[in-house]
Amino acid sequence: RRDNYLILGMSLLVVLGFLFVLVNIRKEIKLAALKSEFVSNVSHEIRTPLALISMYAETLLLKRVKTEQKKEEYLLTIQQESIRLTDIVNRILNFSRLEKNRLAYTFETVDLNKLVPHILTSLQAHLHSGQVDCRFSSHTEPATVLADTEAVKDMLVNLIDNAIKYGADHDKKIEVRLLRKSKQIWVEVEDNGIGISAKNQRYVFDQFYRVTEGDLAHKAKGSGLGLNLVKRMMKAHGGSVAVRSKPGEGSTFILKFPMKK
Ligand code: ADP
């Protein structure tokens, strides 16, 4: 009888072990598929600005552009597309550094009531080109946290970029709010865009994950790295990131910082 239990126990262990291996293999296969999709997405993201730069430069060199105004327009496009390229490359570099845990943070006492509006002002041109109405409000004083200024900027740029990309077709609105929730300071970024289904909300912070259903999400380019980067950065800050969303109505991403004691 004891032998029977032993055999039963052992078989159960073997089956569990087998299931464990199976689940892991499935995870690896899924990650490999996401990675290869990432490479093709990034190649696509890089190719577009590169093509534009070379096309506009060539047209300028061939002296086909007659008016000064047009020339300026072309040069401006070249400049903007170079900035976009730099952004993409920086994001990939940041990510591979993060993967190796080599991203160095410099934590200092930061007043989010000052830093967040400052970052939003520096993004004015970006917001303008995305045709968004962006509002800021603070409902907490003080809003002091220990943070790396550059990382906070990276995270906000990521969230705002997404709010523009996955935003409403017309009348894009972004609301950035500072709140205090018990011992945390929350930075909320709310958009009135396409939203995210409850099922997908669970995965959007995963590496390389992109929502593929629906038209708009499909059209927007991306690498599926942004939110994962935000998640890792918030973890390094001893905080976390969360999302609330209703498909068709909009999404709110929340950066939760521990309040500085
Ligand atoms: P991507 O480079 O694809 O934008 P992210 O990691 O930033 O990568 O986002 C992952 C996915 O989450 C996106 O592909 C998109 O489907 C979804 N998503 C992110 N932000 C929003 C948002 N504000 N509204 C709707 N969907 C969003």
PDB file of C-alpha atoms and ligand atoms in Angstrom:
ATOM      1  CA  ARG A   1       0.000   0.000   0.000  1.00  0.00           C
ATOM      2  CA  ARG A   2       2.824   2.378   0.898  1.00  0.00           C
ATOM      3  CA  ASP A   3       4.565   1.392  -2.298  1.00  0.00           C
ATOM      4  CA  ASN A   4       1.447   2.340  -4.209  1.00  0.00           C
ATOM      5  CA  TYR A   5       1.429   5.794  -2.638  1.00  0.00           C
ATOM      6  CA  LEU A   6       5.109   6.147  -3.392  1.00  0.00           C
ATOM      7  CA  ILE A   7       4.592   5.220  -7.041  1.00  0.00           C
ATOM      8  CA  LEU A   8       1.606   7.568  -7.255  1.00  0.00           C
ATOM      9  CA  GLY A   9       3.615  10.380  -5.685  1.00  0.00           C
ATOM     10  CA  MET A  10       6.564   9.807  -7.994  1.00  0.00           C
ATOM     11  CA  SER A  11       4.334   9.706 -11.072  1.00  0.00           C
ATOM     12  CA  LEU A  12       2.668  12.914  -9.979  1.00  0.00           C
ATOM     13  CA  LEU A  13       6.087  14.545  -9.600  1.00  0.00           C
ATOM     14  CA  VAL A  14       7.156  13.349 -13.050  1.00  0.00           C
ATOM     15  CA  VAL A  15       3.930  14.682 -14.596  1.00  0.00           C
ATOM     16  CA  LEU A  16       4.347  18.018 -12.780  1.00  0.00           C
ATOM     17  CA  GLY A  17       7.963  18.246 -13.889  1.00  0.00           C
ATOM     18  CA  PHE A  18       6.949  17.487 -17.430  1.00  0.00           C
ATOM     19  CA  LEU A  19       4.241  20.176 -17.323  1.00  0.00           C
ATOM     20  CA  PHE A  20       6.743  22.663 -15.899  1.00  0.00           C
ATOM     21  CA  VAL A  21       9.176  21.992 -18.761  1.00  0.00           C
ATOM     22  CA  LEU A  22       6.350  22.227 -21.278  1.00  0.00           C
ATOM     23  CA  VAL A  23       5.176  25.597 -19.967  1.00  0.00           C
ATOM     24  CA  ASN A  24       8.751  26.905 -20.035  1.00  0.00           C
ATOM     25  CA  ILE A  25       9.313  25.714 -23.581  1.00  0.00           C
ATOM     26  CA  ARG A  26       6.072  27.421 -24.625  1.00  0.00           C
ATOM     27  CA  LYS A  27       7.226  30.635 -22.928  1.00  0.00           C
ATOM     28  CA  GLU A  28      10.589  30.453 -24.739  1.00  0.00           C
ATOM     29  CA  ILE A  29       8.904  29.837 -28.080  1.00  0.00           C
ATOM     30  CA  LYS A  30       6.554  32.778 -27.491  1.00  0.00           C
ATOM     31  CA  LEU A  31       9.486  35.023 -26.505  1.00  0.00           C
ATOM     32  CA  ALA A  32      11.441  33.962 -29.601  1.00  0.00           C
ATOM     33  CA  ALA A  33       8.451  34.814 -31.787  1.00  0.00           C
ATOM     34  CA  LEU A  34       8.052  38.197 -30.055  1.00  0.00           C
ATOM     35  CA  LYS A  35      11.770  38.876 -30.470  1.00  0.00           C
ATOM     36  CA  SER A  36      11.744  38.199 -34.181  1.00  0.00           C
ATOM     37  CA  GLU A  37       8.673  40.415 -34.518  1.00  0.00           C
ATOM     38  CA  PHE A  38      10.575  43.078 -32.557  1.00  0.00           C
ATOM     39  CA  VAL A  39      13.491  42.935 -35.007  1.00  0.00           C
ATOM     40  CA  SER A  40      11.159  43.376 -37.933  1.00  0.00           C
ATOM     41  CA  ASN A  41       9.286  46.213 -36.189  1.00  0.00           C
ATOM     42  CA  VAL A  42      12.479  48.045 -35.306  1.00  0.00           C
ATOM     43  CA  SER A  43      13.897  47.602 -38.790  1.00  0.00           C
ATOM     44  CA  HIS A  44      10.696  49.118 -40.080  1.00  0.00           C
ATOM     45  CA  GLU A  45      10.850  51.965 -37.569  1.00  0.00           C
ATOM     46  CA  ILE A  46      14.419  52.776 -38.553  1.00  0.00           C
ATOM     47  CA  ARG A  47      13.868  52.413 -42.255  1.00  0.00           C
ATOM     48  CA  THR A  48      11.169  55.090 -42.529  1.00  0.00           C
ATOM     49  CA  PRO A  49      13.131  58.051 -41.109  1.00  0.00           C
ATOM     50  CA  LEU A  50      16.263  56.904 -42.949  1.00  0.00           C
ATOM     51  CA  ALA A  51      14.404  56.810 -46.262  1.00  0.00           C
ATOM     52  CA  LEU A  52      12.949  60.263 -45.638  1.00  0.00           C
ATOM     53  CA  ILE A  53      16.330  61.736 -44.714  1.00  0.00           C
ATOM     54  CA  SER A  54      18.054  60.373 -47.758  1.00  0.00           C
ATOM     55  CA  MET A  55      15.221  61.374 -50.077  1.00  0.00           C
ATOM     56  CA  TYR A  56      15.076  64.973 -48.844  1.00  0.00           C
ATOM     57  CA  ALA A  57      18.872  65.313 -48.802  1.00  0.00           C
ATOM     58  CA  GLU A  58      19.091  64.029 -52.349  1.00  0.00           C
ATOM     59  CA  THR A  59      16.410  66.426 -53.573  1.00  0.00           C
ATOM     60  CA  LEU A  60      18.253  69.317 -51.932  1.00  0.00           C
ATOM     61  CA  LEU A  61      21.602  68.260 -53.401  1.00  0.00           C
ATOM     62  CA  LEU A  62      20.151  68.011 -56.877  1.00  0.00           C
ATOM     63  CA  LYS A  63      19.045  71.637 -56.426  1.00  0.00           C
ATOM     64  CA  ARG A  64      15.513  70.732 -57.356  1.00  0.00           C
ATOM     65  CA  VAL A  65      14.068  72.843 -54.585  1.00  0.00           C
ATOM     66  CA  LYS A  66      13.323  76.305 -55.820  1.00  0.00           C
ATOM     67  CA  THR A  67      12.053  78.437 -52.942  1.00  0.00           C
ATOM     68  CA  GLU A  68      13.872  79.194 -49.705  1.00  0.00           C
ATOM     69  CA  GLN A  69      10.756  78.275 -47.759  1.00  0.00           C
ATOM     70  CA  LYS A  70      10.626  74.805 -49.285  1.00  0.00           C
ATOM     71  CA  LYS A  71      14.349  74.360 -48.614  1.00  0.00           C
ATOM     72  CA  GLU A  72      13.796  75.204 -44.989  1.00  0.00           C
ATOM     73  CA  GLU A  73      10.898  72.767 -44.821  1.00  0.00           C
ATOM     74  CA  TYR A  74      13.056  69.956 -46.200  1.00  0.00           C
ATOM     75  CA  LEU A  75      15.902  70.715 -43.807  1.00  0.00           C
ATOM     76  CA  LEU A  76      13.466  70.755 -40.925  1.00  0.00           C
ATOM     77  CA  THR A  77      12.162  67.326 -41.910  1.00  0.00           C
ATOM     78  CA  ILE A  78      15.721  66.009 -42.072  1.00  0.00           C
ATOM     79  CA  GLN A  79      16.368  67.384 -38.597  1.00  0.00           C
ATOM     80  CA  GLN A  80      13.142  65.982 -37.139  1.00  0.00           C
ATOM     81  CA  GLU A  81      13.681  62.557 -38.657  1.00  0.00           C
ATOM     82  CA  SER A  82      17.255  62.487 -37.287  1.00  0.00           C
ATOM     83  CA  ILE A  83      15.865  63.216 -33.831  1.00  0.00           C
ATOM     84  CA  ARG A  84      13.400  60.359 -34.270  1.00  0.00           C
ATOM     85  CA  LEU A  85      16.213  58.017 -35.286  1.00  0.00           C
ATOM     86  CA  THR A  86      18.289  59.045 -32.280  1.00  0.00           C
ATOM     87  CA  ASP A  87      15.283  58.378 -30.045  1.00  0.00           C
ATOM     88  CA  ILE A  88      14.815  54.886 -31.439  1.00  0.00           C
ATOM     89  CA  VAL A  89      18.501  54.043 -31.125  1.00  0.00           C
ATOM     90  CA  ASN A  90      18.635  55.436 -27.578  1.00  0.00           C
ATOM     91  CA  ARG A  91      15.665  53.362 -26.584  1.00  0.00           C
ATOM     92  CA  ILE A  92      17.268  50.185 -27.897  1.00  0.00           C
ATOM     93  CA  LEU A  93      20.580  51.011 -26.205  1.00  0.00           C
ATOM     94  CA  ASN A  94      18.848  51.804 -22.931  1.00  0.00           C
ATOM     95  CA  PHE A  95      17.021  48.557 -23.159  1.00  0.00           C
ATOM     96  CA  SER A  96      20.049  46.377 -23.765  1.00  0.00           C
ATOM     97  CA  ARG A  97      21.843  48.168 -20.933  1.00  0.00           C
ATOM     98  CA  LEU A  98      18.858  47.542 -18.694  1.00  0.00           C
ATOM     99  CA  GLU A  99      18.807  43.884 -19.692  1.00  0.00           C
ATOM    100  CA  LYS A 100      22.365  43.587 -18.463  1.00  0.00           C
ATOM    101  CA  ASN A 101      21.434  45.629 -15.389  1.00  0.00           C
ATOM    102  CA  ARG A 102      24.011  48.230 -16.222  1.00  0.00           C
ATOM    103  CA  LEU A 103      21.807  51.276 -16.435  1.00  0.00           C
ATOM    104  CA  ALA A 104      23.171  53.568 -13.792  1.00  0.00           C
ATOM    105  CA  TYR A 105      20.660  55.688 -11.926  1.00  0.00           C
ATOM    106  CA  THR A 106      21.449  58.842 -10.034  1.00  0.00           C
ATOM    107  CA  PHE A 107      18.806  59.194  -7.380  1.00  0.00           C
ATOM    108  CA  GLU A 108      18.242  62.599  -5.921  1.00  0.00           C
ATOM    109  CA  THR A 109      15.484  64.417  -4.078  1.00  0.00           C
ATOM    110  CA  VAL A 110      13.117  65.623  -6.749  1.00  0.00           C
ATOM    111  CA  ASP A 111      10.000  67.791  -6.506  1.00  0.00           C
ATOM    112  CA  LEU A 112       7.646  66.296  -9.084  1.00  0.00           C
ATOM    113  CA  ASN A 113       5.545  69.483  -8.870  1.00  0.00           C
ATOM    114  CA  LYS A 114       8.480  71.210 -10.560  1.00  0.00           C
ATOM    115  CA  LEU A 115      10.016  68.417 -12.656  1.00  0.00           C
ATOM    116  CA  VAL A 116       6.872  67.163 -14.402  1.00  0.00           C
ATOM    117  CA  PRO A 117       5.737  70.580 -15.769  1.00  0.00           C
ATOM    118  CA  HIS A 118       9.366  71.257 -16.740  1.00  0.00           C
ATOM    119  CA  ILE A 119       9.480  68.031 -18.768  1.00  0.00           C
ATOM    120  CA  LEU A 120       6.099  68.821 -20.360  1.00  0.00           C
ATOM    121  CA  THR A 121       7.387  72.245 -21.433  1.00  0.00           C
ATOM    122  CA  SER A 122      10.428  70.638 -23.039  1.00  0.00           C
ATOM    123  CA  LEU A 123       8.051  68.388 -24.970  1.00  0.00           C
ATOM    124  CA  GLN A 124       5.957  71.272 -26.335  1.00  0.00           C
ATOM    125  CA  ALA A 125       7.204  70.908 -29.918  1.00  0.00           C
ATOM    126  CA  HIS A 126       6.558  67.184 -29.802  1.00  0.00           C
ATOM    127  CA  LEU A 127       3.064  67.663 -28.402  1.00  0.00           C
ATOM    128  CA  HIS A 128       2.374  70.308 -30.996  1.00  0.00           C
ATOM    129  CA  SER A 129       3.399  68.045 -33.877  1.00  0.00           C
ATOM    130  CA  GLY A 130       1.180  65.307 -32.425  1.00  0.00           C
ATOM    131  CA  GLN A 131      -1.682  67.837 -32.339  1.00  0.00           C
ATOM    132  CA  VAL A 132      -2.598  67.181 -28.754  1.00  0.00           C
ATOM    133  CA  ASP A 133      -4.125  69.263 -26.072  1.00  0.00           C
ATOM    134  CA  CYS A 134      -2.025  68.424 -23.011  1.00  0.00           C
ATOM    135  CA  ARG A 135      -3.050  69.621 -19.533  1.00  0.00           C
ATOM    136  CA  PHE A 136      -1.203  69.367 -16.260  1.00  0.00           C
ATOM    137  CA  SER A 137      -2.635  69.563 -12.769  1.00  0.00           C
ATOM    138  CA  SER A 138      -1.263  68.818  -9.342  1.00  0.00           C
ATOM    139  CA  HIS A 139      -3.361  67.745  -6.397  1.00  0.00           C
ATOM    140  CA  THR A 140      -0.528  67.247  -3.955  1.00  0.00           C
ATOM    141  CA  GLU A 141       1.909  69.435  -2.163  1.00  0.00           C
ATOM    142  CA  PRO A 142       4.599  68.388  -1.492  1.00  0.00           C
ATOM    143  CA  ALA A 143       5.376  65.870  -4.224  1.00  0.00           C
ATOM    144  CA  THR A 144       8.871  64.958  -3.175  1.00  0.00           C
ATOM    145  CA  VAL A 145      10.375  61.643  -4.265  1.00  0.00           C
ATOM    146  CA  LEU A 146      13.799  60.090  -4.732  1.00  0.00           C
ATOM    147  CA  ALA A 147      14.258  59.792  -8.461  1.00  0.00           C
ATOM    148  CA  ASP A 148      16.576  59.866 -11.430  1.00  0.00           C
ATOM    149  CA  THR A 149      15.595  62.946 -13.441  1.00  0.00           C
ATOM    150  CA  GLU A 150      16.565  61.422 -16.795  1.00  0.00           C
ATOM    151  CA  ALA A 151      14.602  58.254 -16.054  1.00  0.00           C
ATOM    152  CA  VAL A 152      11.504  60.266 -15.106  1.00  0.00           C
ATOM    153  CA  LYS A 153      11.815  62.102 -18.404  1.00  0.00           C
ATOM    154  CA  ASP A 154      12.281  58.835 -20.344  1.00  0.00           C
ATOM    155  CA  MET A 155       9.185  57.376 -18.703  1.00  0.00           C
ATOM    156  CA  LEU A 156       6.998  60.418 -19.328  1.00  0.00           C
ATOM    157  CA  VAL A 157       8.158  60.654 -22.943  1.00  0.00           C
ATOM    158  CA  ASN A 158       7.251  57.007 -23.408  1.00  0.00           C
ATOM    159  CA  LEU A 159       3.786  57.398 -21.914  1.00  0.00           C
ATOM    160  CA  ILE A 160       3.075  60.611 -23.797  1.00  0.00           C
ATOM    161  CA  ASP A 161       4.343  59.114 -27.054  1.00  0.00           C
ATOM    162  CA  ASN A 162       1.933  56.235 -26.583  1.00  0.00           C
ATOM    163  CA  ALA A 163      -0.927  58.581 -25.661  1.00  0.00           C
ATOM    164  CA  ILE A 164      -0.317  60.339 -28.992  1.00  0.00           C
ATOM    165  CA  LYS A 165       0.178  57.135 -31.014  1.00  0.00           C
ATOM    166  CA  TYR A 166      -2.822  55.308 -29.611  1.00  0.00           C
ATOM    167  CA  GLY A 167      -4.816  58.489 -29.055  1.00  0.00           C
ATOM    168  CA  ALA A 168      -8.115  59.612 -30.509  1.00  0.00           C
ATOM    169  CA  ASP A 169      -8.228  60.335 -34.253  1.00  0.00           C
ATOM    170  CA  HIS A 170      -9.433  63.872 -33.586  1.00  0.00           C
ATOM    171  CA  ASP A 171      -9.284  66.078 -30.514  1.00  0.00           C
ATOM    172  CA  LYS A 172      -6.469  64.199 -28.854  1.00  0.00           C
ATOM    173  CA  LYS A 173      -6.358  65.059 -25.175  1.00  0.00           C
ATOM    174  CA  ILE A 174      -3.770  64.161 -22.577  1.00  0.00           C
ATOM    175  CA  GLU A 175      -4.133  64.889 -18.905  1.00  0.00           C
ATOM    176  CA  VAL A 176      -1.117  64.630 -16.644  1.00  0.00           C
ATOM    177  CA  ARG A 177      -2.036  64.615 -12.953  1.00  0.00           C
ATOM    178  CA  LEU A 178      -0.061  64.454  -9.741  1.00  0.00           C
ATOM    179  CA  LEU A 179      -1.819  62.833  -6.796  1.00  0.00           C
ATOM    180  CA  ARG A 180      -0.956  61.601  -3.377  1.00  0.00           C
ATOM    181  CA  LYS A 181      -2.171  58.124  -2.371  1.00  0.00           C
ATOM    182  CA  SER A 182      -1.217  57.263   1.217  1.00  0.00           C
ATOM    183  CA  LYS A 183       2.576  56.931   1.087  1.00  0.00           C
ATOM    184  CA  GLN A 184       2.896  57.239  -2.675  1.00  0.00           C
ATOM    185  CA  ILE A 185       2.984  60.013  -5.233  1.00  0.00           C
ATOM    186  CA  TRP A 186       1.163  59.087  -8.414  1.00  0.00           C
ATOM    187  CA  VAL A 187       1.862  60.537 -11.838  1.00  0.00           C
ATOM    188  CA  GLU A 188      -1.138  59.778 -14.027  1.00  0.00           C
ATOM    189  CA  VAL A 189      -1.093  60.137 -17.808  1.00  0.00           C
ATOM    190  CA  GLU A 190      -4.595  59.876 -19.209  1.00  0.00           C
ATOM    191  CA  ASP A 191      -5.582  59.821 -22.873  1.00  0.00           C
ATOM    192  CA  ASN A 192      -8.907  59.668 -24.704  1.00  0.00           C
ATOM    193  CA  GLY A 193      -7.628  57.115 -27.219  1.00  0.00           C
ATOM    194  CA  ILE A 194      -8.407  53.593 -28.392  1.00  0.00           C
ATOM    195  CA  GLY A 195      -7.997  52.011 -24.937  1.00  0.00           C
ATOM    196  CA  ILE A 196      -6.821  48.515 -24.047  1.00  0.00           C
ATOM    197  CA  SER A 197      -8.984  45.456 -23.383  1.00  0.00           C
ATOM    198  CA  ALA A 198      -8.867  43.886 -19.924  1.00  0.00           C
ATOM    199  CA  LYS A 199      -7.102  40.854 -21.392  1.00  0.00           C
ATOM    200  CA  ASN A 200      -4.348  42.918 -23.025  1.00  0.00           C
ATOM    201  CA  GLN A 201      -3.858  45.117 -19.959  1.00  0.00           C
ATOM    202  CA  ARG A 202      -2.180  42.112 -18.371  1.00  0.00           C
ATOM    203  CA  TYR A 203       0.461  41.899 -21.087  1.00  0.00           C
ATOM    204  CA  VAL A 204       1.258  45.462 -22.217  1.00  0.00           C
ATOM    205  CA  PHE A 205       4.171  45.713 -19.778  1.00  0.00           C
ATOM    206  CA  ASP A 206       5.776  42.532 -21.122  1.00  0.00           C
ATOM    207  CA  GLN A 207       8.907  42.734 -23.236  1.00  0.00           C
ATOM    208  CA  PHE A 208       8.136  43.102 -26.979  1.00  0.00           C
ATOM    209  CA  TYR A 209       4.381  42.803 -26.430  1.00  0.00           C
ATOM    210  CA  ARG A 210       2.178  44.775 -28.806  1.00  0.00           C
ATOM    211  CA  VAL A 211      -1.578  44.642 -29.162  1.00  0.00           C
ATOM    212  CA  THR A 212      -2.268  43.440 -32.668  1.00  0.00           C
ATOM    213  CA  GLU A 213      -6.064  43.510 -32.835  1.00  0.00           C
ATOM    214  CA  GLY A 214      -7.888  46.606 -34.046  1.00  0.00           C
ATOM    215  CA  ASP A 215      -7.000  48.977 -36.854  1.00  0.00           C
ATOM    216  CA  LEU A 216      -5.349  51.876 -35.128  1.00  0.00           C
ATOM    217  CA  ALA A 217      -2.961  49.855 -33.006  1.00  0.00           C
ATOM    218  CA  HIS A 218      -1.940  48.045 -36.141  1.00  0.00           C
ATOM    219  CA  LYS A 219      -1.121  51.234 -37.996  1.00  0.00           C
ATOM    220  CA  ALA A 220       0.995  52.721 -35.207  1.00  0.00           C
ATOM    221  CA  LYS A 221       4.632  51.714 -35.353  1.00  0.00           C
ATOM    222  CA  GLY A 222       6.483  50.509 -32.317  1.00  0.00           C
ATOM    223  CA  SER A 223       8.870  48.051 -30.791  1.00  0.00           C
ATOM    224  CA  GLY A 224       6.932  46.820 -27.776  1.00  0.00           C
ATOM    225  CA  LEU A 225       9.805  47.945 -25.539  1.00  0.00           C
ATOM    226  CA  GLY A 226       8.515  51.235 -24.169  1.00  0.00           C
ATOM    227  CA  LEU A 227       6.224  50.039 -21.399  1.00  0.00           C
ATOM    228  CA  ASN A 228       8.596  47.278 -20.355  1.00  0.00           C
ATOM    229  CA  LEU A 229      11.283  49.930 -19.967  1.00  0.00           C
ATOM    230  CA  VAL A 230       8.904  52.002 -17.835  1.00  0.00           C
ATOM    231  CA  LYS A 231       8.105  48.966 -15.676  1.00  0.00           C
ATOM    232  CA  ARG A 232      11.805  48.244 -15.079  1.00  0.00           C
ATOM    233  CA  MET A 233      12.595  51.864 -14.352  1.00  0.00           C
ATOM    234  CA  MET A 234       9.760  52.165 -11.826  1.00  0.00           C
ATOM    235  CA  LYS A 235      10.981  48.978 -10.155  1.00  0.00           C
ATOM    236  CA  ALA A 236      14.427  50.544  -9.839  1.00  0.00           C
ATOM    237  CA  HIS A 237      12.711  53.493  -8.132  1.00  0.00           C
ATOM    238  CA  GLY A 238      11.103  51.159  -5.604  1.00  0.00           C
ATOM    239  CA  GLY A 239       7.736  51.888  -7.183  1.00  0.00           C
ATOM    240  CA  SER A 240       5.504  50.396  -9.852  1.00  0.00           C
ATOM    241  CA  VAL A 241       3.444  51.211 -12.919  1.00  0.00           C
ATOM    242  CA  ALA A 242      -0.204  50.375 -13.521  1.00  0.00           C
ATOM    243  CA  VAL A 243      -2.897  50.907 -16.133  1.00  0.00           C
ATOM    244  CA  ARG A 244      -6.641  51.596 -16.084  1.00  0.00           C
ATOM    245  CA  SER A 245      -8.408  51.517 -19.395  1.00  0.00           C
ATOM    246  CA  LYS A 246     -11.704  51.129 -21.208  1.00  0.00           C
ATOM    247  CA  PRO A 247     -11.572  50.144 -24.878  1.00  0.00           C
ATOM    248  CA  GLY A 248     -12.894  52.962 -27.025  1.00  0.00           C
ATOM    249  CA  GLU A 249     -12.701  55.488 -24.198  1.00  0.00           C
ATOM    250  CA  GLY A 250      -9.054  55.824 -23.260  1.00  0.00           C
ATOM    251  CA  SER A 251      -6.262  54.712 -20.969  1.00  0.00           C
ATOM    252  CA  THR A 252      -4.598  56.010 -17.856  1.00  0.00           C
ATOM    253  CA  PHE A 253      -1.053  54.942 -17.044  1.00  0.00           C
ATOM    254  CA  ILE A 254       0.059  55.520 -13.473  1.00  0.00           C
ATOM    255  CA  LEU A 255       3.625  55.873 -12.215  1.00  0.00           C
ATOM    256  CA  LYS A 256       3.602  55.130  -8.485  1.00  0.00           C
ATOM    257  CA  PHE A 257       6.582  56.572  -6.627  1.00  0.00           C
ATOM    258  CA  PRO A 258       7.220  55.931  -2.958  1.00  0.00           C
ATOM    259  CA  MET A 259       7.031  59.285  -1.182  1.00  0.00           C
ATOM    260  CA  LYS A 260      10.294  60.521   0.223  1.00  0.00           C
ATOM    261  CA  LYS A 261      10.329  60.290   4.000  1.00  0.00           C
TER     262      LYS A 261
HETATM  263  P1  ADP B   1       5.049  50.160 -28.656  1.00  0.00           P
HETATM  264  O1  ADP B   1       6.420  50.439 -29.139  1.00  0.00           O
HETATM  265  O2  ADP B   1       4.337  49.084 -29.407  1.00  0.00           O
HETATM  266  O3  ADP B   1       4.204  51.381 -28.510  1.00  0.00           O
HETATM  267  P2  ADP B   1       4.889  49.849 -25.754  1.00  0.00           P
HETATM  268  O4  ADP B   1       5.605  48.903 -24.879  1.00  0.00           O
HETATM  269  O5  ADP B   1       5.048  51.292 -25.485  1.00  0.00           O
HETATM  270  O6  ADP B   1       5.306  49.487 -27.218  1.00  0.00           O
HETATM  271  O7  ADP B   1       3.356  49.492 -25.658  1.00  0.00           O
HETATM  272  C1  ADP B   1       2.931  48.138 -25.790  1.00  0.00           C
HETATM  273  C2  ADP B   1       1.538  48.072 -26.395  1.00  0.00           C
HETATM  274  O8  ADP B   1       0.579  48.582 -25.452  1.00  0.00           O
HETATM  275  C3  ADP B   1       1.365  48.921 -27.636  1.00  0.00           C
HETATM  276  O9  ADP B   1       1.769  48.219 -28.800  1.00  0.00           O
HETATM  277  C4  ADP B   1      -0.125  49.236 -27.622  1.00  0.00           C
HETATM  278  O10 ADP B   1      -0.824  48.160 -28.222  1.00  0.00           O
HETATM  279  C5  ADP B   1      -0.461  49.258 -26.146  1.00  0.00           C
HETATM  280  N1  ADP B   1      -0.530  50.642 -25.617  1.00  0.00           N
HETATM  281  C6  ADP B   1       0.458  51.327 -24.999  1.00  0.00           C
HETATM  282  N2  ADP B   1       0.053  52.553 -24.614  1.00  0.00           N
HETATM  283  C7  ADP B   1      -1.245  52.667 -25.009  1.00  0.00           C
HETATM  284  C8  ADP B   1      -2.246  53.704 -24.890  1.00  0.00           C
HETATM  285  N3  ADP B   1      -1.990  54.877 -24.318  1.00  0.00           N
HETATM  286  N4  ADP B   1      -3.483  53.435 -25.414  1.00  0.00           N
HETATM  287  C9  ADP B   1      -3.741  52.253 -25.999  1.00  0.00           C
HETATM  288  N5  ADP B   1      -2.851  51.244 -26.134  1.00  0.00           N
HETATM  289  C10 ADP B   1      -1.620  51.436 -25.653  1.00  0.00           C
END
